[in-house]
Short mmCIF file of N, CA, C and O in Angstrom, two decimals:
data_model
loop_
_atom_site.label_atom_id
_atom_site.label_comp_id
_atom_site.label_asym_id
_atom_site.label_seq_id
_atom_site.Cartn_x
_atom_site.Cartn_y
_atom_site.Cartn_z
N MET A 1 0.81 -14.90 -8.75
CA MET A 1 -0.20 -14.75 -7.75
C MET A 1 0.04 -13.45 -6.99
O MET A 1 1.17 -13.11 -6.67
N SER A 2 -1.02 -12.72 -6.72
CA SER A 2 -0.86 -11.49 -5.96
C SER A 2 -1.76 -11.51 -4.73
O SER A 2 -2.72 -12.27 -4.65
N TYR A 3 -1.39 -10.69 -3.79
CA TYR A 3 -2.19 -10.46 -2.59
C TYR A 3 -2.92 -9.14 -2.84
O TYR A 3 -2.31 -8.17 -3.30
N GLU A 4 -4.21 -9.11 -2.54
CA GLU A 4 -4.99 -7.91 -2.84
C GLU A 4 -5.71 -7.42 -1.60
O GLU A 4 -6.26 -8.22 -0.82
N TYR A 5 -5.72 -6.09 -1.44
CA TYR A 5 -6.28 -5.46 -0.26
C TYR A 5 -6.98 -4.16 -0.63
O TYR A 5 -6.55 -3.46 -1.55
N ARG A 6 -7.99 -3.83 0.12
CA ARG A 6 -8.66 -2.54 0.00
C ARG A 6 -8.32 -1.73 1.25
O ARG A 6 -8.54 -2.19 2.36
N LEU A 7 -7.76 -0.54 1.04
CA LEU A 7 -7.47 0.37 2.13
C LEU A 7 -8.58 1.41 2.16
O LEU A 7 -8.80 2.12 1.17
N VAL A 8 -9.29 1.49 3.28
CA VAL A 8 -10.43 2.41 3.42
C VAL A 8 -10.05 3.48 4.43
O VAL A 8 -9.78 3.17 5.60
N PHE A 9 -10.05 4.73 3.98
CA PHE A 9 -9.62 5.86 4.80
C PHE A 9 -10.82 6.59 5.39
O PHE A 9 -11.87 6.69 4.76
N ASP A 10 -10.61 7.12 6.60
CA ASP A 10 -11.66 7.90 7.25
C ASP A 10 -11.87 9.24 6.56
O ASP A 10 -13.00 9.72 6.45
N GLU A 11 -10.79 9.86 6.13
CA GLU A 11 -10.85 11.19 5.52
C GLU A 11 -10.56 11.12 4.02
O GLU A 11 -9.54 10.57 3.62
N PRO A 12 -11.42 11.70 3.20
CA PRO A 12 -11.21 11.63 1.75
C PRO A 12 -9.93 12.33 1.30
O PRO A 12 -9.30 11.90 0.34
N LEU A 13 -9.51 13.36 1.98
CA LEU A 13 -8.29 14.05 1.60
C LEU A 13 -7.06 13.17 1.76
O LEU A 13 -6.07 13.33 1.06
N ASP A 14 -7.13 12.21 2.68
CA ASP A 14 -6.00 11.32 2.93
C ASP A 14 -5.62 10.51 1.70
O ASP A 14 -4.44 10.30 1.42
N VAL A 15 -6.60 10.03 0.95
CA VAL A 15 -6.31 9.23 -0.25
C VAL A 15 -5.49 10.05 -1.24
O VAL A 15 -4.46 9.59 -1.74
N ARG A 16 -5.90 11.26 -1.49
CA ARG A 16 -5.18 12.12 -2.44
C ARG A 16 -3.77 12.42 -1.93
O ARG A 16 -2.81 12.37 -2.69
N GLN A 17 -3.65 12.72 -0.64
CA GLN A 17 -2.34 13.04 -0.09
C GLN A 17 -1.40 11.83 -0.11
O GLN A 17 -0.22 11.98 -0.40
N VAL A 18 -1.92 10.66 0.19
CA VAL A 18 -1.11 9.44 0.13
C VAL A 18 -0.63 9.21 -1.30
O VAL A 18 0.57 8.96 -1.53
N MET A 19 -1.52 9.30 -2.26
CA MET A 19 -1.12 9.08 -3.66
C MET A 19 -0.10 10.12 -4.11
O MET A 19 0.89 9.78 -4.77
N ASP A 20 -0.29 11.39 -3.74
CA ASP A 20 0.67 12.43 -4.11
C ASP A 20 2.04 12.16 -3.50
O ASP A 20 3.06 12.31 -4.17
N ARG A 21 2.04 11.75 -2.27
CA ARG A 21 3.31 11.48 -1.59
C ARG A 21 4.02 10.27 -2.21
O ARG A 21 5.24 10.28 -2.39
N LEU A 22 3.26 9.24 -2.56
CA LEU A 22 3.86 8.06 -3.17
C LEU A 22 4.39 8.35 -4.58
O LEU A 22 5.43 7.84 -4.97
N ARG A 23 3.68 9.19 -5.33
CA ARG A 23 4.12 9.54 -6.69
C ARG A 23 5.49 10.22 -6.68
O ARG A 23 6.24 10.10 -7.63
N SER A 24 5.78 10.94 -5.61
CA SER A 24 7.02 11.72 -5.57
C SER A 24 8.23 10.89 -5.09
O SER A 24 9.34 11.39 -5.09
N ARG A 25 8.01 9.65 -4.70
CA ARG A 25 9.12 8.82 -4.23
C ARG A 25 10.03 8.39 -5.38
O ARG A 25 9.56 8.09 -6.47
N ALA A 26 11.30 8.35 -5.11
CA ALA A 26 12.28 7.97 -6.13
C ALA A 26 12.11 6.52 -6.58
O ALA A 26 12.41 6.18 -7.73
N ASP A 27 11.62 5.65 -5.70
CA ASP A 27 11.47 4.23 -6.06
C ASP A 27 10.14 3.91 -6.74
O ASP A 27 9.84 2.76 -7.00
N CYS A 28 9.37 4.92 -7.05
CA CYS A 28 8.13 4.75 -7.81
C CYS A 28 8.50 4.53 -9.28
O CYS A 28 9.20 5.34 -9.88
N VAL A 29 8.06 3.42 -9.86
CA VAL A 29 8.43 3.10 -11.25
C VAL A 29 7.38 3.56 -12.25
O VAL A 29 7.65 3.66 -13.44
N ARG A 30 6.17 3.82 -11.77
CA ARG A 30 5.11 4.32 -12.65
C ARG A 30 4.14 5.13 -11.80
O ARG A 30 3.71 4.69 -10.75
N ALA A 31 3.83 6.32 -12.28
CA ALA A 31 2.87 7.16 -11.58
C ALA A 31 1.91 7.77 -12.59
O ALA A 31 2.33 8.44 -13.53
N ALA A 32 0.65 7.49 -12.41
CA ALA A 32 -0.40 8.07 -13.24
C ALA A 32 -1.40 8.73 -12.29
O ALA A 32 -1.23 8.72 -11.08
N GLU A 33 -2.44 9.29 -12.84
CA GLU A 33 -3.44 9.99 -12.03
C GLU A 33 -4.03 9.09 -10.94
O GLU A 33 -4.16 9.50 -9.80
N GLN A 34 -4.36 7.86 -11.28
CA GLN A 34 -5.04 6.97 -10.35
C GLN A 34 -4.20 5.78 -9.89
O GLN A 34 -4.68 4.96 -9.11
N VAL A 35 -2.95 5.66 -10.35
CA VAL A 35 -2.14 4.46 -10.09
C VAL A 35 -0.70 4.85 -9.75
O VAL A 35 -0.13 5.74 -10.38
N VAL A 36 -0.13 4.15 -8.76
CA VAL A 36 1.31 4.22 -8.51
C VAL A 36 1.83 2.78 -8.40
O VAL A 36 1.14 1.90 -7.88
N GLU A 37 3.03 2.58 -8.91
CA GLU A 37 3.64 1.25 -8.89
C GLU A 37 5.07 1.34 -8.37
O GLU A 37 5.77 2.32 -8.66
N PHE A 38 5.48 0.29 -7.66
CA PHE A 38 6.82 0.22 -7.08
C PHE A 38 7.46 -1.12 -7.40
O PHE A 38 6.76 -2.12 -7.55
N LYS A 39 8.78 -1.12 -7.45
CA LYS A 39 9.58 -2.33 -7.57
C LYS A 39 10.51 -2.39 -6.37
O LYS A 39 10.99 -1.36 -5.90
N ASP A 40 10.75 -3.58 -5.88
CA ASP A 40 11.77 -3.79 -4.87
C ASP A 40 13.03 -4.18 -5.62
O ASP A 40 13.12 -5.29 -6.15
N PRO A 41 14.02 -3.28 -5.72
CA PRO A 41 15.21 -3.57 -6.52
C PRO A 41 15.99 -4.78 -6.02
O PRO A 41 16.70 -5.42 -6.79
N GLY A 42 15.85 -5.12 -4.76
CA GLY A 42 16.56 -6.26 -4.21
C GLY A 42 16.01 -7.60 -4.68
O GLY A 42 16.69 -8.62 -4.60
N LEU A 43 14.78 -7.60 -5.18
CA LEU A 43 14.17 -8.86 -5.62
C LEU A 43 14.63 -9.29 -7.00
O LEU A 43 14.78 -10.47 -7.26
N GLY A 44 14.77 -8.34 -7.89
CA GLY A 44 15.12 -8.67 -9.26
C GLY A 44 14.02 -9.42 -9.99
O GLY A 44 14.29 -10.21 -10.89
N SER A 45 12.77 -9.16 -9.63
CA SER A 45 11.65 -9.85 -10.28
C SER A 45 11.48 -9.33 -11.71
O SER A 45 11.84 -8.20 -12.03
N SER A 46 10.92 -10.16 -12.56
CA SER A 46 10.70 -9.76 -13.95
C SER A 46 9.34 -9.08 -14.14
O SER A 46 9.03 -8.64 -15.24
N ALA A 47 8.56 -8.97 -13.09
CA ALA A 47 7.25 -8.32 -13.19
C ALA A 47 7.43 -6.82 -13.43
O ALA A 47 8.46 -6.24 -13.06
N ASP A 48 6.43 -6.20 -14.03
CA ASP A 48 6.48 -4.76 -14.27
C ASP A 48 6.45 -3.98 -12.96
O ASP A 48 6.96 -2.88 -12.88
N TYR A 49 5.81 -4.54 -11.95
CA TYR A 49 5.74 -3.91 -10.63
C TYR A 49 5.67 -5.00 -9.57
O TYR A 49 5.29 -6.13 -9.87
N ASP A 50 6.03 -4.64 -8.35
CA ASP A 50 5.92 -5.56 -7.22
C ASP A 50 4.79 -5.12 -6.29
O ASP A 50 4.29 -5.91 -5.51
N LEU A 51 4.43 -3.85 -6.37
CA LEU A 51 3.36 -3.27 -5.57
C LEU A 51 2.64 -2.23 -6.41
O LEU A 51 3.29 -1.38 -7.03
N ARG A 52 1.33 -2.31 -6.45
CA ARG A 52 0.52 -1.33 -7.20
C ARG A 52 -0.62 -0.85 -6.31
O ARG A 52 -1.31 -1.64 -5.68
N LEU A 53 -0.80 0.47 -6.29
CA LEU A 53 -1.94 1.08 -5.61
C LEU A 53 -2.78 1.81 -6.64
O LEU A 53 -2.25 2.59 -7.44
N THR A 54 -4.08 1.56 -6.61
CA THR A 54 -5.01 2.19 -7.53
C THR A 54 -6.08 2.92 -6.72
O THR A 54 -6.66 2.34 -5.80
N CYS A 55 -6.32 4.16 -7.07
CA CYS A 55 -7.35 4.94 -6.40
C CYS A 55 -8.71 4.47 -6.91
O CYS A 55 -9.01 4.57 -8.09
N GLU A 56 -9.52 3.94 -5.99
CA GLU A 56 -10.87 3.48 -6.35
C GLU A 56 -11.91 4.58 -6.15
O GLU A 56 -12.87 4.66 -6.90
N SER A 57 -11.73 5.36 -5.09
CA SER A 57 -12.69 6.43 -4.77
C SER A 57 -12.01 7.43 -3.85
O SER A 57 -10.83 7.29 -3.54
N ASP A 58 -12.76 8.40 -3.37
CA ASP A 58 -12.22 9.40 -2.45
C ASP A 58 -11.80 8.78 -1.12
O ASP A 58 -11.03 9.39 -0.38
N HIS A 59 -12.30 7.61 -0.81
CA HIS A 59 -12.02 6.98 0.47
C HIS A 59 -11.24 5.67 0.36
O HIS A 59 -10.85 5.12 1.39
N THR A 60 -11.02 5.15 -0.85
CA THR A 60 -10.42 3.82 -0.94
C THR A 60 -9.29 3.72 -1.96
O THR A 60 -9.33 4.33 -3.02
N LEU A 61 -8.31 2.90 -1.59
CA LEU A 61 -7.23 2.50 -2.49
C LEU A 61 -7.25 0.98 -2.59
O LEU A 61 -7.49 0.28 -1.60
N TRP A 62 -7.01 0.47 -3.79
CA TRP A 62 -6.88 -0.96 -4.01
C TRP A 62 -5.40 -1.26 -4.12
O TRP A 62 -4.67 -0.63 -4.89
N MET A 63 -4.91 -2.21 -3.33
CA MET A 63 -3.49 -2.54 -3.32
C MET A 63 -3.28 -3.96 -3.83
O MET A 63 -3.90 -4.90 -3.35
N GLU A 64 -2.39 -4.09 -4.82
CA GLU A 64 -1.97 -5.38 -5.33
C GLU A 64 -0.51 -5.55 -4.97
O GLU A 64 0.33 -4.72 -5.32
N LEU A 65 -0.21 -6.62 -4.27
CA LEU A 65 1.13 -6.87 -3.77
C LEU A 65 1.60 -8.21 -4.32
O LEU A 65 0.99 -9.24 -4.06
N LEU A 66 2.66 -8.19 -5.11
CA LEU A 66 3.18 -9.44 -5.66
C LEU A 66 4.15 -10.12 -4.70
O LEU A 66 4.23 -11.34 -4.67
N PHE A 67 4.89 -9.31 -3.93
CA PHE A 67 5.87 -9.85 -2.99
C PHE A 67 5.78 -9.11 -1.67
O PHE A 67 5.69 -7.89 -1.65
N ARG A 68 5.82 -9.84 -0.59
CA ARG A 68 5.74 -9.25 0.75
C ARG A 68 7.17 -8.99 1.24
O ARG A 68 7.82 -9.89 1.76
N THR A 69 7.64 -7.77 1.05
CA THR A 69 9.01 -7.45 1.47
C THR A 69 9.02 -6.22 2.36
O THR A 69 8.16 -5.35 2.27
N THR A 70 10.04 -6.14 3.17
CA THR A 70 10.23 -4.98 4.04
C THR A 70 10.43 -3.72 3.21
O THR A 70 9.93 -2.65 3.55
N ALA A 71 11.15 -3.83 2.10
CA ALA A 71 11.40 -2.66 1.25
C ALA A 71 10.09 -2.07 0.72
O ALA A 71 9.94 -0.85 0.67
N LEU A 72 9.15 -2.92 0.33
CA LEU A 72 7.87 -2.42 -0.17
C LEU A 72 7.05 -1.80 0.96
O LEU A 72 6.38 -0.79 0.77
N TYR A 73 7.12 -2.39 2.13
CA TYR A 73 6.46 -1.80 3.30
C TYR A 73 7.03 -0.41 3.56
O TYR A 73 6.30 0.54 3.83
N GLN A 74 8.34 -0.27 3.45
CA GLN A 74 8.99 1.01 3.69
C GLN A 74 8.62 2.05 2.64
O GLN A 74 8.74 3.24 2.90
N CYS A 75 8.20 1.62 1.46
CA CYS A 75 7.68 2.55 0.46
C CYS A 75 6.37 3.18 0.93
O CYS A 75 6.15 4.38 0.79
N LEU A 76 5.52 2.34 1.48
CA LEU A 76 4.17 2.76 1.87
C LEU A 76 4.09 3.46 3.21
O LEU A 76 3.36 4.44 3.37
N GLU A 77 4.78 2.93 4.19
CA GLU A 77 4.59 3.34 5.58
C GLU A 77 4.69 4.86 5.81
O GLU A 77 3.84 5.43 6.47
N PRO A 78 5.69 5.55 5.26
CA PRO A 78 5.76 6.99 5.52
C PRO A 78 4.54 7.76 4.99
O PRO A 78 4.09 8.72 5.61
N ALA A 79 4.01 7.35 3.87
CA ALA A 79 2.84 8.02 3.29
C ALA A 79 1.58 7.74 4.09
O ALA A 79 0.65 8.56 4.11
N LEU A 80 1.53 6.59 4.75
CA LEU A 80 0.34 6.20 5.51
C LEU A 80 0.42 6.61 6.98
O LEU A 80 -0.61 6.65 7.66
N ARG A 81 1.60 6.91 7.44
CA ARG A 81 1.80 7.23 8.87
C ARG A 81 0.90 8.38 9.31
O ARG A 81 0.80 9.40 8.65
N GLY A 82 0.23 8.15 10.43
CA GLY A 82 -0.64 9.18 11.01
C GLY A 82 -2.03 9.26 10.42
O GLY A 82 -2.85 10.07 10.85
N ARG A 83 -2.31 8.46 9.43
CA ARG A 83 -3.64 8.49 8.78
C ARG A 83 -4.48 7.34 9.31
O ARG A 83 -4.00 6.26 9.55
N ARG A 84 -5.75 7.59 9.44
CA ARG A 84 -6.67 6.57 9.92
C ARG A 84 -7.26 5.83 8.73
O ARG A 84 -7.93 6.42 7.88
N PHE A 85 -6.97 4.53 8.67
CA PHE A 85 -7.49 3.70 7.60
C PHE A 85 -7.63 2.28 8.11
O PHE A 85 -7.03 1.89 9.11
N ARG A 86 -8.40 1.51 7.38
CA ARG A 86 -8.55 0.08 7.66
C ARG A 86 -8.17 -0.67 6.40
O ARG A 86 -8.37 -0.20 5.29
N CYS A 87 -7.62 -1.86 6.59
CA CYS A 87 -7.12 -2.68 5.49
C CYS A 87 -7.91 -3.98 5.46
O CYS A 87 -7.96 -4.70 6.47
N PHE A 88 -8.51 -4.30 4.31
CA PHE A 88 -9.33 -5.50 4.17
C PHE A 88 -8.75 -6.42 3.11
O PHE A 88 -8.56 -6.02 1.96
N GLU A 89 -8.47 -7.65 3.50
CA GLU A 89 -7.93 -8.63 2.57
C GLU A 89 -8.95 -8.97 1.50
O GLU A 89 -10.12 -9.22 1.80
N ASP A 90 -8.53 -8.97 0.25
CA ASP A 90 -9.38 -9.23 -0.91
C ASP A 90 -10.59 -8.30 -0.96
O ASP A 90 -11.60 -8.62 -1.59
N GLY A 91 -10.51 -7.16 -0.27
CA GLY A 91 -11.61 -6.20 -0.27
C GLY A 91 -12.79 -6.63 0.57
O GLY A 91 -13.81 -5.96 0.59
N ASP A 92 -12.66 -7.74 1.27
CA ASP A 92 -13.76 -8.29 2.07
C ASP A 92 -13.91 -7.50 3.36
O ASP A 92 -13.02 -7.48 4.20
N GLY A 93 -15.05 -6.84 3.55
CA GLY A 93 -15.31 -6.02 4.71
C GLY A 93 -15.28 -6.77 6.02
O GLY A 93 -15.22 -6.17 7.09
N ALA A 94 -15.30 -8.08 5.99
CA ALA A 94 -15.27 -8.88 7.21
C ALA A 94 -13.87 -9.39 7.54
O ALA A 94 -13.67 -10.04 8.55
N ASP A 95 -12.90 -9.11 6.68
CA ASP A 95 -11.57 -9.67 6.85
C ASP A 95 -10.53 -8.56 6.99
O ASP A 95 -9.67 -8.37 6.14
N GLU A 96 -10.60 -7.82 8.11
CA GLU A 96 -9.68 -6.72 8.35
C GLU A 96 -8.34 -7.26 8.86
O GLU A 96 -8.29 -8.16 9.69
N VAL A 97 -7.26 -6.70 8.33
CA VAL A 97 -5.91 -7.07 8.74
C VAL A 97 -5.08 -5.81 8.95
O VAL A 97 -5.37 -4.76 8.38
N ALA A 98 -4.05 -5.93 9.77
CA ALA A 98 -3.12 -4.82 9.97
C ALA A 98 -2.13 -4.79 8.80
O ALA A 98 -1.80 -5.83 8.23
N LEU A 99 -1.66 -3.61 8.47
CA LEU A 99 -0.70 -3.47 7.37
C LEU A 99 0.55 -4.30 7.62
O LEU A 99 1.10 -4.89 6.69
N GLU A 100 0.97 -4.40 8.86
CA GLU A 100 2.14 -5.20 9.20
C GLU A 100 1.90 -6.68 8.87
O GLU A 100 2.82 -7.39 8.45
N GLN A 101 0.66 -7.14 9.03
CA GLN A 101 0.32 -8.53 8.67
C GLN A 101 0.37 -8.72 7.17
O GLN A 101 0.78 -9.78 6.69
N VAL A 102 -0.06 -7.72 6.43
CA VAL A 102 -0.05 -7.79 4.97
C VAL A 102 1.36 -8.09 4.47
O VAL A 102 1.55 -8.91 3.59
N PHE A 103 2.33 -7.43 5.06
CA PHE A 103 3.71 -7.61 4.63
C PHE A 103 4.44 -8.68 5.42
O PHE A 103 5.64 -8.85 5.29
N ALA A 104 3.70 -9.42 6.25
CA ALA A 104 4.23 -10.52 7.05
C ALA A 104 5.45 -10.09 7.86
O ALA A 104 6.44 -10.81 7.94
N LEU A 105 5.34 -8.91 8.47
CA LEU A 105 6.48 -8.39 9.22
C LEU A 105 6.57 -8.95 10.63
O LEU A 105 7.65 -9.03 11.18
N GLY A 106 5.44 -9.31 11.19
CA GLY A 106 5.46 -9.87 12.53
C GLY A 106 6.20 -9.01 13.52
O GLY A 106 6.03 -7.82 13.57
N ARG A 107 7.09 -9.60 14.27
CA ARG A 107 7.84 -8.89 15.30
C ARG A 107 8.96 -8.02 14.73
O ARG A 107 9.55 -7.24 15.45
N THR A 108 9.27 -8.13 13.45
CA THR A 108 10.34 -7.34 12.88
C THR A 108 9.98 -5.87 12.76
O THR A 108 10.83 -5.05 12.49
N LEU A 109 8.72 -5.53 13.02
CA LEU A 109 8.28 -4.15 12.92
C LEU A 109 9.10 -3.22 13.80
O LEU A 109 9.29 -2.07 13.49
N SER A 110 9.63 -3.71 14.90
CA SER A 110 10.37 -2.88 15.84
C SER A 110 11.65 -2.29 15.22
O SER A 110 12.22 -1.37 15.78
N ILE A 111 12.09 -2.77 14.08
CA ILE A 111 13.30 -2.21 13.47
C ILE A 111 13.03 -0.87 12.81
O ILE A 111 13.94 -0.16 12.47
N PHE A 112 11.77 -0.49 12.67
CA PHE A 112 11.42 0.79 12.05
C PHE A 112 11.23 1.86 13.12
O PHE A 112 10.66 1.57 14.16
N PRO A 113 11.65 3.08 12.85
CA PRO A 113 11.46 4.16 13.82
C PRO A 113 10.00 4.49 14.01
O PRO A 113 9.18 4.27 13.24
#
């Protein structure tokens, strides 16, 4: 079972920059033109990826999350920091959630700089 979200960015350049930044991360296990995938090494899951982002358009990324972990959040957060975007659960425009909620971080967010 996966959790799926649509990230909608205000600026089209942000999608490209986020994907470029994620592709260059050492913990990226697969990087293609429209897709980046990550594994949380601490989980030891047998899945090919634990987090996948797919570029849908100039303004949107589709995110598939198999496991809600702090390590996967830490993969994404630096690339997303400072960018204006909205996150919709299952791509539903009426169901906006914060990225911290996606990863079920709750009050633990304060441990990040």
